[in-house]
Amino acid sequence: MSKTVDLNADMGESFGPWTMGDDAALLEVVSSANIACGFHAGDPDVMAATMARARDHGVGIGAHPGFDDLQGFGRRRMQVPQDTLANLIRYQLGAAQGMARAAGTEVRHLKLHGALSNMASVDHAMARACYEAALELDPDLIIMVLAATAMEEVVRELGCNWCGEIFADRAYNDDGTLVDRSLPGAVIHDPALAGPRILQMVQEGAIITESGARIPTAIDTICLHGDTPTAVELARAVRRALSEGGIEVRAFDGRRG
Amino acid sequence: MSKTVDLNADMGESFGPWTMGDDAALLEVVSSANIACGFHAGDPDVMAATMARARDHGVGIGAHPGFDDLQGFGRRRMQVPQDTLANLIRYQLGAAQGMARAAGTEVRHLKLHGALSNMASVDHAMARACYEAALELDPDLIIMVLAATAMEEVVRELGCNWCGEIFADRAYNDDGTLVDRSLPGAVIHDPALAGPRILQMVQEGAIITESGARIPTAIDTICLHGDTPTAVELARAVRRALSEGGIEVRAFDGRRG
Amino acid sequence: MSKTVDLNADMGESFGPWTMGDDAALLEVVSSANIACGFHAGDPDVMAATMARARDHGVGIGAHPGFDDLQGFGRRRMQVPQDTLANLIRYQLGAAQGMARAAGTEVRHLKLHGALSNMASVDHAMARACYEAALELDPDLIIMVLAATAMEEVVRELGCNWCGEIFADRAYNDDGTLVDRSLPGAVIHDPALAGPRILQMVQEGAIITESGARIPTAIDTICLHGDTPTAVELARAVRRALSEGGIEVRAFDGRRG
Amino acid sequence: MSKTVDLNADMGESFGPWTMGDDAALLEVVSSANIACGFHAGDPDVMAATMARARDHGVGIGAHPGFDDLQGFGRRRMQVPQDTLANLIRYQLGAAQGMARAAGTEVRHLKLHGALSNMASVDHAMARACYEAALELDPDLIIMVLAATAMEEVVRELGCNWCGEIFADRAYNDDGTLVDRSLPGAVIHDPALAGPRILQMVQEGAIITESGARIPTAIDTICLHGDTPTAVELARAVRRALSEGGIEVRAFDGRRG
């Protein structure tokens, strides 16, 4: 059996008259789409159009909930009580499920967005509150977690369906965290570099850090971006490198435990 | 078999720090609750709390979507394209379904709110766009319509599950429309008047107009209010009059065709 | 004394992470900027940045208030009571004045946006409510009106400072209204056509309709767009044609009565 | 010359169809009103009505800006860049100034709301960013600060007009911070207690802490609440105690340095 991996990207981040990202290009590259749910980006029209396109491309649909902060695009940290967080997740996931059902498809996975994701990746209780709320709506939902973070601990505890994610364009520290964006080399812009690097990580089943260390982890999906032409180019390069390396790109099935 | 009728009221219309209505009192009176979905009122926390209470009281839960207009409480008419309307309904209904599922219950019916309802009650195409969108999410959903309006024509055409609604506290013209609020007698405030009047309409299966004319129609549910102590008193009087008249109050089952 | 005319364009229509229009290019062309005030587009950061740039280019700053409808970009008609409209104008204009003052500059003019403008251009009472509210904040404010509409009637009645506007890229009917967008020739895309056409109107002091008729009116400013590269090209062509025709482009002073 | 002190309260915290607080009762008690500016509470209609009432009562008007978080009532901490904070203040203060001008009155002071205030009271740079932005709009504006906090340090540094505030219903620790709400005695509910206590503090010109220690500080204004009948009763008791103690209640003039 050949090895497989998923490629995911955030989509449906337009809002009203404003467009963002090159969703059309990304849909040719990825196997899963994380679709904004109207709180930090996306509106019901954008969601409907994005889901229809993802469905037509056979791309797996995920709900991508974020903080209720349109101006800040969900990237500003907010101190929100856990009960409120749980309801925020339930509401956005429910809306996404309803819109998917109306489009004759379904929400397969959930990925937290922006500051909500950053905070939950180091806050066990917060991640748990979010994921438990989501699983109440669908116990088979696949939770996408940042590999080797508190998020992964939580999904293992919950025994739910999950998949582990690494970034195609970010360098890693030896403790599994991302190299700070302000440091040189933190963000990888060169497609020629990104492709082989990701192929190697997938083949080894480990994050390869900046120092060359290996962190064995579940690499089920690779996060790509489409906000710039360069990002789309890098996304294509990663897909090409994986294919040439004999790795099949297809939506994850989720793993348990 | 004894005759039955449903009593419904709008609920969950608080938002953030602001409360509205006496939901606790109404839950002792009604058999169905129309719960705001976050666009004109309600927020995810309010929805969750309201659904939990309705569930605990055995009160049927309905989604009550409105225009995206918090300041105007969904009461200001907006010119929204039909595709956008359909997505607005899908989104809000989906969110309500998700939150209901998380609370171990379900959304049984849908009722349009405010200006959206006023406009759809005289606009066949608009009502149809809204109802078709809702039925895509759940083909068994019960659509609550203003009896003897364009809404009723549409649900009959669609052949979907529906129930017809009249108002406990509003006088009717001979063409089935409501007497304009600016006219004397348009709004009924006296509980001693409202109770027997509604009992008679339910017994006759007809709206009794101001002039005394009868408009035979499907009276499956009576709309009550809880925004003032007087309104709650009137609601209780209607329930009492129905019980004393041998009409059982319980959630509608919906009718087809 | 040589003839002068103003060129204006809507600007500052980005929001949060989303950009719109090519403000940088337009600032090289126009003499007045209509800056969105946060309700249909623009946020405080976008307003501050746009005002600073307009100030640095010596471009006159206008407040461009719209309906409170971000998803619809202020283009959806809303039925709003006149008192609420007046407060909507006061609030947005006040915010714009404050931000301009903080940037060491000032708001010279006001122009209504989108559906608010469309509605007010044929609704005398609505235009009056909006303009009176604005003049309460600054009696010397210059009100930009669509020439030969109800708006112009109102400013003449009020005896306030005003300027009349025509569109560079729209064809006119003989009654002064715009040719419906759905008809061929309604929108002018060809820079080679637009330039000489506008020059002629300015020289004659009259709108030249599709049929060739003349509607003498106050042509103080020409509305340009920057939402597409073609629009920017057309804007440049209009400026060039005016300059070559001996018309000086500079911000209007406003006229009274 | 007799001693004077100001009494202030937050007002205009209704929104759309939702009312909050008993502004009518408070206007009989206070000499200054902190009026919400539409981001965490208040809308243009509420602002206009509240300012008109404050003006009619001869109560000083203040802008009370908060985070852009309606559901959380501006009480949830948000991580917002300082430039964005400054523009948030400029926008809300400008809007308030415009609405005040339209009502024939003016904004005399500024007080930060909720989480924005809590954060700025211990964050010197944040307080400075907010206050400098406000003073750009009006260099004579009186900044209301929590006495003996980082806010007071900042206004002294800026050399601007300011006034120091203490709470009528909160117990103080020996370091000038408030006793945590979760501790017994943290909130004072007894009018009979609150009145004499505040009178003594004003007479001594010092905060009297729970332990009986004195923190000499500028007590220019006392913060009252109107969100419950008890709070209004306490507010009246404080005013009565001050009057009986020979302290005149009137709006602060602001102090410099």
PDB file of N, CA, C and O in Angstrom, chain B residues 209-234:
ATOM      1  N   THR B 209     -62.846  38.116  11.998  1.00  0.00           N
ATOM      2  CA  THR B 209     -62.336  39.455  11.726  1.00  0.00           C
ATOM      3  C   THR B 209     -63.039  40.485  12.599  1.00  0.00           C
ATOM      4  O   THR B 209     -63.993  40.174  13.307  1.00  0.00           O
ATOM      5  N   GLU B 210     -62.547  41.710  12.517  1.00  0.00           N
ATOM      6  CA  GLU B 210     -63.129  42.808  13.299  1.00  0.00           C
ATOM      7  C   GLU B 210     -64.610  42.980  13.020  1.00  0.00           C
ATOM      8  O   GLU B 210     -65.382  43.299  13.913  1.00  0.00           O
ATOM      9  N   SER B 211     -64.969  42.753  11.763  1.00  0.00           N
ATOM     10  CA  SER B 211     -66.379  42.945  11.370  1.00  0.00           C
ATOM     11  C   SER B 211     -67.241  41.736  11.736  1.00  0.00           C
ATOM     12  O   SER B 211     -68.445  41.751  11.541  1.00  0.00           O
ATOM     13  N   GLY B 212     -66.577  40.669  12.230  1.00  0.00           N
ATOM     14  CA  GLY B 212     -67.337  39.484  12.597  1.00  0.00           C
ATOM     15  C   GLY B 212     -67.346  38.421  11.513  1.00  0.00           C
ATOM     16  O   GLY B 212     -67.906  37.333  11.692  1.00  0.00           O
ATOM     17  N   ALA B 213     -66.716  38.718  10.372  1.00  0.00           N
ATOM     18  CA  ALA B 213     -66.642  37.730   9.287  1.00  0.00           C
ATOM     19  C   ALA B 213     -65.736  36.565   9.694  1.00  0.00           C
ATOM     20  O   ALA B 213     -64.888  36.705  10.577  1.00  0.00           O
ATOM     21  N   ARG B 214     -65.940  35.399   9.039  1.00  0.00           N
ATOM     22  CA  ARG B 214     -65.121  34.210   9.297  1.00  0.00           C
ATOM     23  C   ARG B 214     -64.218  33.921   8.099  1.00  0.00           C
ATOM     24  O   ARG B 214     -64.705  33.896   6.956  1.00  0.00           O
ATOM     25  N   ILE B 215     -62.931  33.697   8.352  1.00  0.00           N
ATOM     26  CA  ILE B 215     -62.025  33.228   7.306  1.00  0.00           C
ATOM     27  C   ILE B 215     -61.545  31.845   7.722  1.00  0.00           C
ATOM     28  O   ILE B 215     -60.641  31.712   8.540  1.00  0.00           O
ATOM     29  N   PRO B 216     -62.161  30.783   7.171  1.00  0.00           N
ATOM     30  CA  PRO B 216     -61.746  29.434   7.560  1.00  0.00           C
ATOM     31  C   PRO B 216     -60.278  29.216   7.191  1.00  0.00           C
ATOM     32  O   PRO B 216     -59.871  29.534   6.071  1.00  0.00           O
ATOM     33  N   THR B 217     -59.512  28.702   8.108  1.00  0.00           N
ATOM     34  CA  THR B 217     -58.081  28.509   7.838  1.00  0.00           C
ATOM     35  C   THR B 217     -57.490  27.512   8.831  1.00  0.00           C
ATOM     36  O   THR B 217     -58.186  27.070   9.751  1.00  0.00           O
ATOM     37  N   ALA B 218     -56.244  27.153   8.594  1.00  0.00           N
ATOM     38  CA  ALA B 218     -55.565  26.201   9.474  1.00  0.00           C
ATOM     39  C   ALA B 218     -55.022  26.931  10.687  1.00  0.00           C
ATOM     40  O   ALA B 218     -54.032  27.656  10.584  1.00  0.00           O
ATOM     41  N   ILE B 219     -55.659  26.775  11.817  1.00  0.00           N
ATOM     42  CA  ILE B 219     -55.177  27.404  13.049  1.00  0.00           C
ATOM     43  C   ILE B 219     -54.471  26.331  13.883  1.00  0.00           C
ATOM     44  O   ILE B 219     -55.079  25.639  14.687  1.00  0.00           O
ATOM     45  N   ASP B 220     -53.192  26.189  13.620  1.00  0.00           N
ATOM     46  CA  ASP B 220     -52.416  25.165  14.314  1.00  0.00           C
ATOM     47  C   ASP B 220     -51.683  25.735  15.516  1.00  0.00           C
ATOM     48  O   ASP B 220     -51.311  25.008  16.432  1.00  0.00           O
ATOM     49  N   THR B 221     -51.447  27.037  15.476  1.00  0.00           N
ATOM     50  CA  THR B 221     -50.660  27.641  16.550  1.00  0.00           C
ATOM     51  C   THR B 221     -51.047  29.106  16.723  1.00  0.00           C
ATOM     52  O   THR B 221     -51.437  29.776  15.761  1.00  0.00           O
ATOM     53  N   ILE B 222     -50.948  29.543  17.974  1.00  0.00           N
ATOM     54  CA  ILE B 222     -51.312  30.917  18.341  1.00  0.00           C
ATOM     55  C   ILE B 222     -50.046  31.630  18.785  1.00  0.00           C
ATOM     56  O   ILE B 222     -49.336  31.144  19.666  1.00  0.00           O
ATOM     57  N   CYS B 223     -49.788  32.798  18.203  1.00  0.00           N
ATOM     58  CA  CYS B 223     -48.578  33.550  18.556  1.00  0.00           C
ATOM     59  C   CYS B 223     -48.825  34.430  19.786  1.00  0.00           C
ATOM     60  O   CYS B 223     -49.721  35.269  19.795  1.00  0.00           O
ATOM     61  N   LEU B 224     -47.993  34.231  20.805  1.00  0.00           N
ATOM     62  CA  LEU B 224     -48.066  35.000  22.046  1.00  0.00           C
ATOM     63  C   LEU B 224     -46.802  35.840  22.209  1.00  0.00           C
ATOM     64  O   LEU B 224     -45.807  35.598  21.521  1.00  0.00           O
ATOM     65  N   HIS B 225     -46.847  36.782  23.136  1.00  0.00           N
ATOM     66  CA  HIS B 225     -45.667  37.614  23.381  1.00  0.00           C
ATOM     67  C   HIS B 225     -45.323  37.649  24.859  1.00  0.00           C
ATOM     68  O   HIS B 225     -46.179  37.400  25.706  1.00  0.00           O
ATOM     69  N   GLY B 226     -44.076  37.997  25.150  1.00  0.00           N
ATOM     70  CA  GLY B 226     -43.658  38.042  26.546  1.00  0.00           C
ATOM     71  C   GLY B 226     -42.823  39.264  26.856  1.00  0.00           C
ATOM     72  O   GLY B 226     -42.084  39.288  27.832  1.00  0.00           O
ATOM     73  N   ASP B 227     -42.973  40.299  26.024  1.00  0.00           N
ATOM     74  CA  ASP B 227     -42.098  41.456  26.187  1.00  0.00           C
ATOM     75  C   ASP B 227     -42.563  42.407  27.273  1.00  0.00           C
ATOM     76  O   ASP B 227     -41.808  43.288  27.673  1.00  0.00           O
ATOM     77  N   THR B 228     -43.788  42.265  27.751  1.00  0.00           N
ATOM     78  CA  THR B 228     -44.259  43.097  28.858  1.00  0.00           C
ATOM     79  C   THR B 228     -45.032  42.200  29.828  1.00  0.00           C
ATOM     80  O   THR B 228     -45.522  41.136  29.440  1.00  0.00           O
ATOM     81  N   PRO B 229     -45.170  42.629  31.085  1.00  0.00           N
ATOM     82  CA  PRO B 229     -45.974  41.852  32.040  1.00  0.00           C
ATOM     83  C   PRO B 229     -47.404  41.660  31.532  1.00  0.00           C
ATOM     84  O   PRO B 229     -47.990  40.586  31.698  1.00  0.00           O
ATOM     85  N   THR B 230     -47.971  42.679  30.888  1.00  0.00           N
ATOM     86  CA  THR B 230     -49.313  42.563  30.312  1.00  0.00           C
ATOM     87  C   THR B 230     -49.358  41.466  29.263  1.00  0.00           C
ATOM     88  O   THR B 230     -50.322  40.688  29.196  1.00  0.00           O
ATOM     89  N   ALA B 231     -48.333  41.405  28.443  1.00  0.00           N
ATOM     90  CA  ALA B 231     -48.293  40.388  27.386  1.00  0.00           C
ATOM     91  C   ALA B 231     -48.273  39.002  28.001  1.00  0.00           C
ATOM     92  O   ALA B 231     -48.960  38.083  27.532  1.00  0.00           O
ATOM     93  N   VAL B 232     -47.489  38.826  29.058  1.00  0.00           N
ATOM     94  CA  VAL B 232     -47.424  37.514  29.713  1.00  0.00           C
ATOM     95  C   VAL B 232     -48.786  37.180  30.315  1.00  0.00           C
ATOM     96  O   VAL B 232     -49.245  36.036  30.236  1.00  0.00           O
ATOM     97  N   GLU B 233     -49.442  38.167  30.887  1.00  0.00           N
ATOM     98  CA  GLU B 233     -50.772  37.937  31.464  1.00  0.00           C
ATOM     99  C   GLU B 233     -51.756  37.502  30.384  1.00  0.00           C
ATOM    100  O   GLU B 233     -52.548  36.570  30.567  1.00  0.00           O
ATOM    101  N   LEU B 234     -51.680  38.170  29.234  1.00  0.00           N
ATOM    102  CA  LEU B 234     -52.549  37.808  28.121  1.00  0.00           C
ATOM    103  C   LEU B 234     -52.247  36.387  27.650  1.00  0.00           C
ATOM    104  O   LEU B 234     -53.154  35.601  27.348  1.00  0.00           O
TER     105      LEU B 234
END
